[in-house]
Amino acid sequence: MRISVIGTGYLGTTHAACMAELGFEVVGLDSDPKKIEQLASGVLPFHEPGLPELLRKHTASGRLRFTTSYAEVGAWADVHFIAVGTPQKAGDHAADMTYVDGATSALAGHITRDCLIVGKSTVPVGTARRLGNLVRESTSGDVKVDLLWNPEFLREGYAVEDTLRPDRLVAGGDSAAAIDLLKLVYAKALKSGTPFISTDLETAELVKAAANAFLATKISFINAFSEVTEHVGGDIRVLADAIGLDNRIGRRFLNAGVGFGGGCLPKDIRALQARVSELGLDRTMRFLSEVDEINLRRRDRVVHLATEILKDLQGRKIAVLGVAFKPHSDDVRDSPALDVAAQLFNAGADVSVFDPEAMENARKRFPRLNYTKSAAEALENSALTILLTEWDEFKELNPTEVGDIVESKAIIDGRNVLHVQDWLDAGWRFESLGRRSV
Ligand code: UGA
């Protein structure tokens, strides 16, 4: 089977390389010729564990190629995956559909053989049916083109594992033959017992929106309680452990801290609200505004704590450890860490930043911070240390050694990952989110 993957961001590149790993002939398509040139030479333009190896392996074997030509893929592939982005629209909560609409129209205009189009991008409900009509109108009657929606649940940092061994597969569409063809693509995962949920287009689109909305809500739920525990003097980690032992609740995604960011959860809860309002169900998803607000308030809380500790931020040196939206990623889209660093800078602080992977991306977005070569350099003479992305190298910092580098021994653990007692024993003032200050 010949597979094309349209869009070579995190999702598309991972999907293309994993399809090649499964034994298919794959072509990745992107409108950006520079990106295509890089990928074709086996170079991955972002950080994703395990993916550089797959990319090199399959560009070398010839099973994975890259192109900018829709005519080439339209005449070649049996299955086309649409994996372009749906970012938040500028100045609006809705999703920007320019890329999905553009890619689908461009592809439809160049299809010259029977094929299946499979949407993977996260889209507002109703998009797939609209695109199905668009494809039917733009392709000639001589070719048979089916369309399915097959949302993706991969996490950055675990993208290869999640693609090769997904915990479930969901596909929406009207054609049983198309579903059977998609099952051939995923035959390996299905053979090893991965559940396959076959449904209508709308449910498939909504499954993705619901999954991300639920995860965001779970994080904001625990972060709302962390506002209470820090107020009355409690410990949010103990609370999360205790409720998490109820297996109806579960402990995962109950890590309180500076909250969620990234290219998915924040924009997806906003896009879902926008879409549901458009459908006339104004009140239905209103709770997600609260989820969003709780999340953003955690960032303000860190800035507030920093101000409380330093009294005046003007000219004070602050070491920010981590700018990626989470560890094992170089992604800084809507990163709580970068947002806090920028807020501190805008309030007059002298902010030094270190992140093992996300420096380049952060510098592009916010060039005015002081980007250092190591955690030690960021910490040198700092009046305050703030941990905002829980990379292992930060979790393993030795408080006595760090104490010798900094000007003042005060730390905010924005992810609740440090051993408080170790830091207290080494003479630090220790602040965190959701626990009393010590
Ligand atoms: C998320 C979903 O988890 C994936 O299933 C989905 O496929 C993906 O979005 C997508 O829509 O493409 P991802 O954005 O890679 O994946 O990141 P997550 O692991 O979900 O983390 C999101 C944010 O929540 C991070 O900033 C993380 O630090 C934060 N988080 C996570 C918490 O603050 N607390 C937690 O307990 C868990």
Short mmCIF file of C-alpha atoms and ligand atoms in Angstrom, two decimals:
data_model
loop_
_atom_site.label_atom_id
_atom_site.label_comp_id
_atom_site.label_asym_id
_atom_site.label_seq_id
_atom_site.Cartn_x
_atom_site.Cartn_y
_atom_site.Cartn_z
CA MET A 1 0.00 0.00 0.00
CA ARG A 2 1.27 3.49 -0.86
CA ILE A 3 0.69 6.15 1.72
CA SER A 4 0.99 9.91 1.57
CA VAL A 5 1.04 12.10 4.66
CA ILE A 6 0.17 15.75 4.08
CA GLY A 7 1.72 18.14 6.59
CA THR A 8 5.09 17.40 8.16
CA GLY A 9 4.83 18.91 11.63
CA TYR A 10 4.99 16.83 14.83
CA LEU A 11 1.98 14.78 13.85
CA GLY A 12 2.67 14.30 10.12
CA THR A 13 6.38 13.54 10.35
CA THR A 14 5.82 11.03 13.14
CA HIS A 15 2.97 9.39 11.26
CA ALA A 16 4.96 9.22 8.01
CA ALA A 17 8.04 7.70 9.67
CA CYS A 18 5.94 5.20 11.63
CA MET A 19 4.02 4.15 8.51
CA ALA A 20 7.39 3.47 6.85
CA GLU A 21 8.45 1.52 9.94
CA LEU A 22 5.31 -0.60 9.51
CA GLY A 23 6.52 -1.50 6.01
CA PHE A 24 4.55 0.88 3.77
CA GLU A 25 5.93 3.02 1.00
CA VAL A 26 5.41 6.58 2.22
CA VAL A 27 5.66 10.09 0.82
CA GLY A 28 5.45 13.07 3.16
CA LEU A 29 4.20 16.32 1.63
CA ASP A 30 4.59 19.87 2.88
CA SER A 31 4.25 23.25 1.22
CA ASP A 32 7.49 24.42 2.86
CA PRO A 33 10.36 23.43 0.52
CA LYS A 34 13.03 24.10 3.18
CA LYS A 35 11.41 21.68 5.60
CA ILE A 36 11.05 19.07 2.86
CA GLU A 37 14.70 19.40 1.91
CA GLN A 38 15.74 18.95 5.54
CA LEU A 39 13.50 15.93 6.12
CA ALA A 40 14.56 14.33 2.84
CA SER A 41 18.17 14.50 4.01
CA GLY A 42 17.15 12.72 7.22
CA VAL A 43 17.27 15.78 9.51
CA LEU A 44 14.39 16.30 11.95
CA PRO A 45 13.67 20.02 12.58
CA PHE A 46 12.26 19.44 16.11
CA HIS A 47 12.95 17.31 19.17
CA GLU A 48 11.04 14.05 19.46
CA PRO A 49 12.69 11.04 21.12
CA GLY A 50 13.13 8.06 18.78
CA LEU A 51 11.99 9.91 15.66
CA PRO A 52 15.40 10.97 14.25
CA GLU A 53 16.43 7.30 14.15
CA LEU A 54 13.27 6.28 12.26
CA LEU A 55 13.60 9.20 9.85
CA ARG A 56 17.23 8.35 9.04
CA LYS A 57 16.46 4.64 8.74
CA HIS A 58 13.63 5.07 6.26
CA THR A 59 15.00 7.95 4.18
CA ALA A 60 18.06 5.74 3.76
CA SER A 61 16.03 2.63 2.88
CA GLY A 62 14.03 4.63 0.31
CA ARG A 63 10.73 3.68 1.93
CA LEU A 64 10.16 7.28 3.07
CA ARG A 65 10.39 10.19 0.63
CA PHE A 66 9.32 13.83 0.80
CA THR A 67 7.83 16.16 -1.77
CA THR A 68 6.06 19.50 -2.20
CA SER A 69 4.01 18.23 -5.15
CA TYR A 70 0.30 17.43 -4.79
CA ALA A 71 0.30 16.19 -8.40
CA GLU A 72 2.90 13.58 -7.42
CA VAL A 73 0.99 12.22 -4.42
CA GLY A 74 -2.43 12.52 -6.09
CA ALA A 75 -1.28 10.24 -8.88
CA TRP A 76 0.58 7.83 -6.59
CA ALA A 77 -0.92 7.10 -3.18
CA ASP A 78 -3.70 4.70 -2.18
CA VAL A 79 -4.23 6.36 1.19
CA HIS A 80 -3.67 10.05 1.97
CA PHE A 81 -3.44 11.16 5.60
CA ILE A 82 -4.19 14.84 6.28
CA ALA A 83 -2.02 15.88 9.21
CA VAL A 84 -1.74 19.67 8.91
CA GLY A 85 -2.20 21.99 11.88
CA THR A 86 -5.35 23.69 13.15
CA PRO A 87 -3.91 26.49 15.30
CA GLN A 88 -6.03 29.02 17.15
CA LYS A 89 -7.17 31.87 14.88
CA ALA A 90 -5.52 35.20 15.62
CA GLY A 91 -7.84 37.24 17.85
CA ASP A 92 -10.46 34.49 18.07
CA HIS A 93 -10.99 31.26 20.00
CA ALA A 94 -11.98 29.26 16.94
CA ALA A 95 -9.62 26.97 15.04
CA ASP A 96 -7.95 28.31 11.93
CA MET A 97 -9.04 25.92 9.19
CA THR A 98 -6.92 27.48 6.43
CA TYR A 99 -4.40 24.64 6.35
CA VAL A 100 -6.85 21.73 6.50
CA ASP A 101 -9.12 23.29 3.89
CA GLY A 102 -6.17 24.29 1.69
CA ALA A 103 -4.51 20.87 1.87
CA THR A 104 -7.74 18.98 1.16
CA SER A 105 -8.68 21.18 -1.82
CA ALA A 106 -5.16 21.01 -3.24
CA LEU A 107 -5.12 17.24 -2.92
CA ALA A 108 -8.62 16.78 -4.34
CA GLY A 109 -7.64 18.87 -7.37
CA HIS A 110 -4.79 16.45 -8.14
CA ILE A 111 -6.30 13.04 -7.49
CA THR A 112 -6.16 10.87 -10.61
CA ARG A 113 -6.78 7.41 -9.11
CA ASP A 114 -9.12 5.72 -6.62
CA CYS A 115 -8.01 6.46 -3.09
CA LEU A 116 -8.90 7.00 0.54
CA ILE A 117 -8.41 10.33 2.33
CA VAL A 118 -8.01 10.00 6.10
CA GLY A 119 -8.16 13.14 8.23
CA LYS A 120 -6.01 13.09 11.36
CA SER A 121 -5.93 16.80 12.24
CA THR A 122 -7.98 17.99 15.23
CA VAL A 123 -10.98 19.74 13.67
CA PRO A 124 -14.27 21.33 14.74
CA VAL A 125 -17.19 18.93 14.50
CA GLY A 126 -18.77 19.11 11.06
CA THR A 127 -15.50 19.64 9.21
CA ALA A 128 -15.12 16.10 7.89
CA ARG A 129 -18.60 16.05 6.31
CA ARG A 130 -17.94 19.45 4.73
CA LEU A 131 -14.58 18.26 3.37
CA GLY A 132 -16.19 15.07 2.05
CA ASN A 133 -18.56 17.21 -0.04
CA LEU A 134 -15.68 19.40 -1.19
CA VAL A 135 -13.70 16.35 -2.33
CA ARG A 136 -16.71 14.93 -4.20
CA GLU A 137 -17.23 18.24 -6.01
CA SER A 138 -13.56 18.66 -6.94
CA THR A 139 -12.71 15.17 -8.18
CA SER A 140 -13.75 13.80 -11.54
CA GLY A 141 -16.46 11.11 -11.69
CA ASP A 142 -13.91 8.58 -13.02
CA VAL A 143 -12.21 8.15 -9.66
CA LYS A 144 -13.67 6.86 -6.41
CA VAL A 145 -12.52 8.79 -3.35
CA ASP A 146 -13.61 7.93 0.21
CA LEU A 147 -13.02 10.07 3.28
CA LEU A 148 -12.65 8.97 6.90
CA TRP A 149 -11.77 10.84 10.08
CA ASN A 150 -9.21 9.11 12.27
CA PRO A 151 -8.21 11.42 15.14
CA GLU A 152 -4.74 11.17 16.61
CA PHE A 153 -4.06 10.86 20.33
CA LEU A 154 -0.26 10.94 20.35
CA ARG A 155 1.59 12.87 23.02
CA GLU A 156 4.68 14.90 22.22
CA GLY A 157 7.68 13.21 23.75
CA TYR A 158 6.08 9.76 23.25
CA ALA A 159 4.87 10.28 19.70
CA VAL A 160 6.61 7.26 18.12
CA GLU A 161 5.45 4.86 20.83
CA ASP A 162 1.89 6.26 20.73
CA THR A 163 1.74 5.89 16.94
CA LEU A 164 3.19 2.39 16.74
CA ARG A 165 1.34 1.11 19.82
CA PRO A 166 -1.77 3.31 20.27
CA ASP A 167 -4.14 2.61 23.17
CA ARG A 168 -7.11 2.88 20.82
CA LEU A 169 -7.92 3.64 17.19
CA VAL A 170 -11.00 5.63 16.27
CA ALA A 171 -12.32 6.04 12.73
CA GLY A 172 -15.44 7.83 11.56
CA GLY A 173 -17.03 7.51 8.13
CA ASP A 174 -19.87 6.13 6.06
CA SER A 175 -18.05 3.55 3.94
CA ALA A 176 -17.44 0.03 5.27
CA ALA A 177 -14.92 -0.60 2.47
CA ALA A 178 -12.95 2.48 3.53
CA ILE A 179 -12.92 1.30 7.15
CA ASP A 180 -11.64 -2.11 6.00
CA LEU A 181 -8.82 -0.43 4.07
CA LEU A 182 -7.86 1.66 7.10
CA LYS A 183 -7.82 -1.52 9.19
CA LEU A 184 -5.18 -2.89 6.80
CA VAL A 185 -3.01 0.17 7.51
CA TYR A 186 -3.29 -0.48 11.25
CA ALA A 187 -3.20 -4.29 10.96
CA LYS A 188 -0.18 -4.67 13.24
CA ALA A 189 -1.67 -2.71 16.15
CA LEU A 190 -5.04 -4.44 15.67
CA LYS A 191 -3.38 -7.85 15.75
CA SER A 192 -1.82 -7.01 19.08
CA GLY A 193 -5.25 -6.20 20.52
CA THR A 194 -5.61 -2.41 20.12
CA PRO A 195 -9.36 -1.60 20.25
CA PHE A 196 -10.74 -0.16 16.99
CA ILE A 197 -13.79 2.03 17.31
CA SER A 198 -15.68 2.52 14.09
CA THR A 199 -18.26 5.30 14.15
CA ASP A 200 -19.74 8.24 12.23
CA LEU A 201 -17.70 11.28 11.18
CA GLU A 202 -19.13 13.59 13.84
CA THR A 203 -18.50 11.23 16.75
CA ALA A 204 -14.92 10.64 15.60
CA GLU A 205 -14.25 14.38 15.49
CA LEU A 206 -15.85 14.84 18.90
CA VAL A 207 -13.92 11.97 20.52
CA LYS A 208 -10.72 13.93 20.02
CA ALA A 209 -12.19 17.19 21.31
CA ALA A 210 -13.67 15.39 24.32
CA ALA A 211 -10.43 13.60 25.18
CA ASN A 212 -8.39 16.81 25.26
CA ALA A 213 -11.15 18.73 27.07
CA PHE A 214 -11.29 16.01 29.72
CA LEU A 215 -7.51 16.01 30.23
CA ALA A 216 -7.46 19.82 30.50
CA THR A 217 -10.36 19.71 32.97
CA LYS A 218 -8.59 17.11 35.09
CA ILE A 219 -5.49 19.32 35.33
CA SER A 220 -7.49 22.45 36.14
CA PHE A 221 -9.56 20.50 38.68
CA ILE A 222 -6.47 19.66 40.69
CA ASN A 223 -5.05 23.14 40.17
CA ALA A 224 -8.26 24.68 41.53
CA PHE A 225 -7.80 22.55 44.65
CA SER A 226 -4.20 23.69 44.82
CA GLU A 227 -5.49 27.26 45.20
CA VAL A 228 -7.41 26.03 48.23
CA THR A 229 -4.60 23.94 49.77
CA GLU A 230 -2.10 26.78 49.48
CA HIS A 231 -4.64 29.10 51.10
CA VAL A 232 -5.56 26.89 54.05
CA GLY A 233 -2.22 25.13 54.38
CA GLY A 234 -2.50 21.66 52.88
CA ASP A 235 -0.56 19.49 50.46
CA ILE A 236 -1.95 19.12 46.95
CA ARG A 237 0.26 16.14 46.15
CA VAL A 238 -1.15 14.14 49.03
CA LEU A 239 -4.67 15.14 48.03
CA ALA A 240 -4.00 14.01 44.42
CA ASP A 241 -2.49 10.71 45.59
CA ALA A 242 -5.45 10.06 47.87
CA ILE A 243 -8.20 10.74 45.32
CA GLY A 244 -6.12 9.09 42.58
CA LEU A 245 -6.25 5.77 44.44
CA ASP A 246 -9.95 5.65 43.65
CA ASN A 247 -9.65 3.92 40.30
CA ARG A 248 -12.77 5.68 39.02
CA ILE A 249 -10.69 8.87 39.30
CA GLY A 250 -7.11 7.65 38.63
CA ARG A 251 -3.88 9.44 39.53
CA ARG A 252 -2.73 10.39 36.01
CA PHE A 253 -3.09 14.04 34.90
CA LEU A 254 -3.55 15.14 38.51
CA ASN A 255 -0.11 16.73 38.80
CA ALA A 256 -0.72 20.22 40.13
CA GLY A 257 1.62 23.01 39.11
CA VAL A 258 1.93 25.80 36.63
CA GLY A 259 -0.64 24.13 34.40
CA PHE A 260 -1.09 22.94 30.86
CA GLY A 261 0.24 24.43 27.65
CA GLY A 262 1.41 23.23 24.27
CA GLY A 263 -0.04 23.24 20.79
CA CYS A 264 -3.11 21.17 21.71
CA LEU A 265 -4.91 21.37 25.06
CA PRO A 266 -5.23 25.20 25.30
CA LYS A 267 -6.34 25.79 21.72
CA ASP A 268 -8.53 22.69 21.62
CA ILE A 269 -10.66 23.70 24.63
CA ARG A 270 -11.11 27.15 23.11
CA ALA A 271 -11.97 25.79 19.65
CA LEU A 272 -14.49 23.37 21.17
CA GLN A 273 -16.28 26.18 23.00
CA ALA A 274 -16.27 28.32 19.86
CA ARG A 275 -17.68 25.51 17.72
CA VAL A 276 -20.38 24.51 20.19
CA SER A 277 -21.47 28.16 20.53
CA GLU A 278 -21.62 28.38 16.76
CA LEU A 279 -24.02 25.45 16.90
CA GLY A 280 -26.25 27.49 19.21
CA LEU A 281 -25.34 25.57 22.38
CA ASP A 282 -23.96 28.63 24.14
CA ARG A 283 -23.98 27.33 27.70
CA THR A 284 -22.91 23.76 27.05
CA MET A 285 -19.13 24.10 27.13
CA ARG A 286 -18.97 27.26 29.23
CA PHE A 287 -17.21 25.38 32.03
CA LEU A 288 -14.19 25.16 29.74
CA SER A 289 -13.72 28.95 30.09
CA GLU A 290 -13.30 28.29 33.79
CA VAL A 291 -10.85 25.46 33.06
CA ASP A 292 -8.87 27.90 30.90
CA GLU A 293 -8.96 30.63 33.54
CA ILE A 294 -7.86 28.37 36.39
CA ASN A 295 -4.99 27.26 34.17
CA LEU A 296 -3.85 30.81 33.35
CA ARG A 297 -4.20 31.89 37.01
CA ARG A 298 -1.50 29.38 38.00
CA ARG A 299 0.99 31.34 35.88
CA ASP A 300 0.00 34.56 37.66
CA ARG A 301 0.44 32.79 40.98
CA VAL A 302 4.11 32.08 40.19
CA VAL A 303 4.68 35.73 39.31
CA HIS A 304 2.89 36.73 42.52
CA LEU A 305 5.09 34.39 44.61
CA ALA A 306 8.22 35.77 42.92
CA THR A 307 7.11 39.30 43.78
CA GLU A 308 6.34 38.28 47.34
CA ILE A 309 9.82 36.78 47.76
CA LEU A 310 11.82 39.55 46.05
CA LYS A 311 9.51 42.47 47.02
CA ASP A 312 10.67 44.43 43.95
CA LEU A 313 11.42 42.55 40.71
CA GLN A 314 13.18 45.50 39.07
CA GLY A 315 16.70 44.44 38.03
CA ARG A 316 16.67 41.27 40.19
CA LYS A 317 18.25 38.22 38.67
CA ILE A 318 15.86 35.28 38.37
CA ALA A 319 16.88 31.84 37.10
CA VAL A 320 14.09 30.11 35.18
CA LEU A 321 14.65 26.38 34.74
CA GLY A 322 12.67 25.09 31.77
CA VAL A 323 10.78 26.84 28.98
CA ALA A 324 9.33 23.87 27.07
CA PHE A 325 5.62 23.28 27.74
CA LYS A 326 6.60 19.89 29.17
CA PRO A 327 9.73 17.71 29.38
CA HIS A 328 10.95 15.58 26.43
CA SER A 329 9.80 18.29 24.05
CA ASP A 330 11.29 21.45 22.53
CA ASP A 331 7.82 22.89 21.96
CA VAL A 332 7.13 26.30 23.51
CA ARG A 333 3.69 26.91 22.02
CA ASP A 334 1.52 28.35 24.81
CA SER A 335 4.17 27.21 27.27
CA PRO A 336 3.33 28.17 30.88
CA ALA A 337 7.08 28.31 31.59
CA LEU A 338 7.88 30.75 28.80
CA ASP A 339 4.83 32.83 29.67
CA VAL A 340 5.96 33.16 33.29
CA ALA A 341 9.54 34.01 32.21
CA ALA A 342 8.19 36.69 29.85
CA GLN A 343 5.89 38.13 32.56
CA LEU A 344 8.81 38.39 34.98
CA PHE A 345 10.93 40.07 32.32
CA ASN A 346 8.14 42.52 31.51
CA ALA A 347 7.91 43.33 35.22
CA GLY A 348 11.57 44.42 35.14
CA ALA A 349 13.39 41.29 36.32
CA ASP A 350 16.66 40.16 34.76
CA VAL A 351 15.59 36.68 33.64
CA SER A 352 18.11 33.94 32.82
CA VAL A 353 16.68 30.86 31.23
CA PHE A 354 17.88 27.36 30.59
CA ASP A 355 16.11 24.42 28.96
CA PRO A 356 17.84 21.27 27.65
CA GLU A 357 15.95 21.32 24.32
CA ALA A 358 13.70 24.35 23.86
CA MET A 359 16.20 27.24 23.84
CA GLU A 360 16.09 27.91 20.12
CA ASN A 361 12.30 27.89 19.90
CA ALA A 362 11.98 30.07 23.01
CA ARG A 363 14.52 32.57 21.69
CA LYS A 364 12.53 32.88 18.45
CA ARG A 365 9.35 33.69 20.39
CA PHE A 366 10.82 35.84 23.12
CA PRO A 367 14.34 36.94 22.17
CA ARG A 368 14.87 39.35 25.04
CA LEU A 369 15.46 36.83 27.83
CA ASN A 370 18.99 35.87 28.77
CA TYR A 371 19.42 32.39 27.29
CA THR A 372 22.27 30.54 29.00
CA LYS A 373 24.34 27.50 28.05
CA SER A 374 23.63 25.51 31.19
CA ALA A 375 21.47 25.42 34.31
CA ALA A 376 24.55 26.42 36.32
CA GLU A 377 25.04 29.54 34.22
CA ALA A 378 21.38 30.52 34.67
CA LEU A 379 21.63 29.97 38.42
CA GLU A 380 24.82 32.01 38.89
CA ASN A 381 24.14 34.88 41.33
CA SER A 382 20.38 34.57 40.99
CA ALA A 383 18.18 36.03 43.71
CA LEU A 384 15.44 33.50 42.97
CA THR A 385 15.25 30.11 41.24
CA ILE A 386 12.03 28.96 39.55
CA LEU A 387 11.55 25.44 38.20
CA LEU A 388 8.88 25.46 35.51
CA THR A 389 9.48 22.38 33.32
CA GLU A 390 10.19 19.13 35.11
CA TRP A 391 13.23 17.89 33.15
CA ASP A 392 15.16 15.16 34.99
CA GLU A 393 18.30 17.30 35.19
CA PHE A 394 16.35 19.89 37.23
CA LYS A 395 14.72 17.29 39.45
CA GLU A 396 18.18 15.94 40.23
CA LEU A 397 19.74 19.29 41.17
CA ASN A 398 21.72 19.15 44.39
CA PRO A 399 20.43 21.93 46.70
CA THR A 400 23.77 22.29 48.49
CA GLU A 401 25.72 22.68 45.26
CA VAL A 402 23.12 25.05 43.79
CA GLY A 403 23.20 27.00 47.05
CA ASP A 404 26.88 27.80 46.43
CA ILE A 405 26.16 29.31 43.00
CA VAL A 406 23.13 31.49 43.70
CA GLU A 407 23.05 34.85 45.42
CA SER A 408 20.01 33.98 47.49
CA LYS A 409 18.62 30.56 48.45
CA ALA A 410 14.97 30.89 47.45
CA ILE A 411 13.18 28.54 45.06
CA ILE A 412 9.70 28.13 43.60
CA ASP A 413 8.94 24.59 42.49
CA GLY A 414 6.35 25.24 39.79
CA ARG A 415 5.83 21.53 39.09
CA ASN A 416 5.88 19.98 42.59
CA VAL A 417 8.72 17.63 41.74
CA LEU A 418 11.50 18.51 44.19
CA HIS A 419 12.11 16.86 47.58
CA VAL A 420 11.17 19.70 49.88
CA GLN A 421 13.08 18.43 52.90
CA ASP A 422 16.39 18.19 50.97
CA TRP A 423 16.07 21.84 49.99
CA LEU A 424 15.05 22.94 53.48
CA ASP A 425 17.98 21.01 54.99
CA ALA A 426 20.32 22.89 52.63
CA GLY A 427 18.95 26.19 53.96
CA TRP A 428 16.56 27.19 51.18
CA ARG A 429 13.28 29.08 51.34
CA PHE A 430 10.94 26.76 49.45
CA GLU A 431 7.72 27.80 47.73
CA SER A 432 5.52 25.65 45.56
CA LEU A 433 2.05 25.59 44.07
CA GLY A 434 -0.56 23.96 46.23
CA ARG A 435 1.51 23.53 49.39
CA ARG A 436 2.14 25.77 52.34
CA SER A 437 5.33 27.84 52.04
CA VAL A 438 8.33 26.69 54.07
C1 UGA B 1 -2.08 16.19 24.38
C2 UGA B 1 -2.84 14.90 24.70
O1 UGA B 1 -2.35 14.34 25.90
C3 UGA B 1 -2.68 13.88 23.56
O2 UGA B 1 -3.44 12.71 23.83
C4 UGA B 1 -3.16 14.53 22.26
O3 UGA B 1 -3.01 13.66 21.16
C5 UGA B 1 -2.35 15.79 22.01
O4 UGA B 1 -2.52 16.70 23.12
C6 UGA B 1 -2.87 16.41 20.74
O5 UGA B 1 -4.02 16.85 20.73
O6 UGA B 1 -2.17 16.37 19.73
P1 UGA B 1 0.49 16.91 24.50
O7 UGA B 1 0.02 18.28 24.09
O8 UGA B 1 1.67 16.31 23.83
O9 UGA B 1 -0.71 15.85 24.31
O10 UGA B 1 0.82 17.00 26.04
P2 UGA B 1 0.27 16.38 27.41
O11 UGA B 1 1.15 15.29 27.82
O12 UGA B 1 -1.18 16.13 27.33
O13 UGA B 1 0.52 17.62 28.39
C7 UGA B 1 -0.17 18.85 28.19
C8 UGA B 1 0.18 19.85 29.23
O14 UGA B 1 -0.42 19.50 30.48
C9 UGA B 1 1.67 20.03 29.53
O15 UGA B 1 1.95 21.40 29.62
C10 UGA B 1 1.86 19.34 30.86
O16 UGA B 1 2.91 19.89 31.62
C11 UGA B 1 0.52 19.60 31.52
N1 UGA B 1 0.16 18.63 32.58
C12 UGA B 1 -0.02 17.32 32.27
C13 UGA B 1 -0.02 19.07 33.88
O17 UGA B 1 0.13 20.27 34.19
N2 UGA B 1 -0.37 18.16 34.84
C14 UGA B 1 -0.55 16.85 34.57
O18 UGA B 1 -0.88 16.08 35.50
C15 UGA B 1 -0.37 16.42 33.25
#
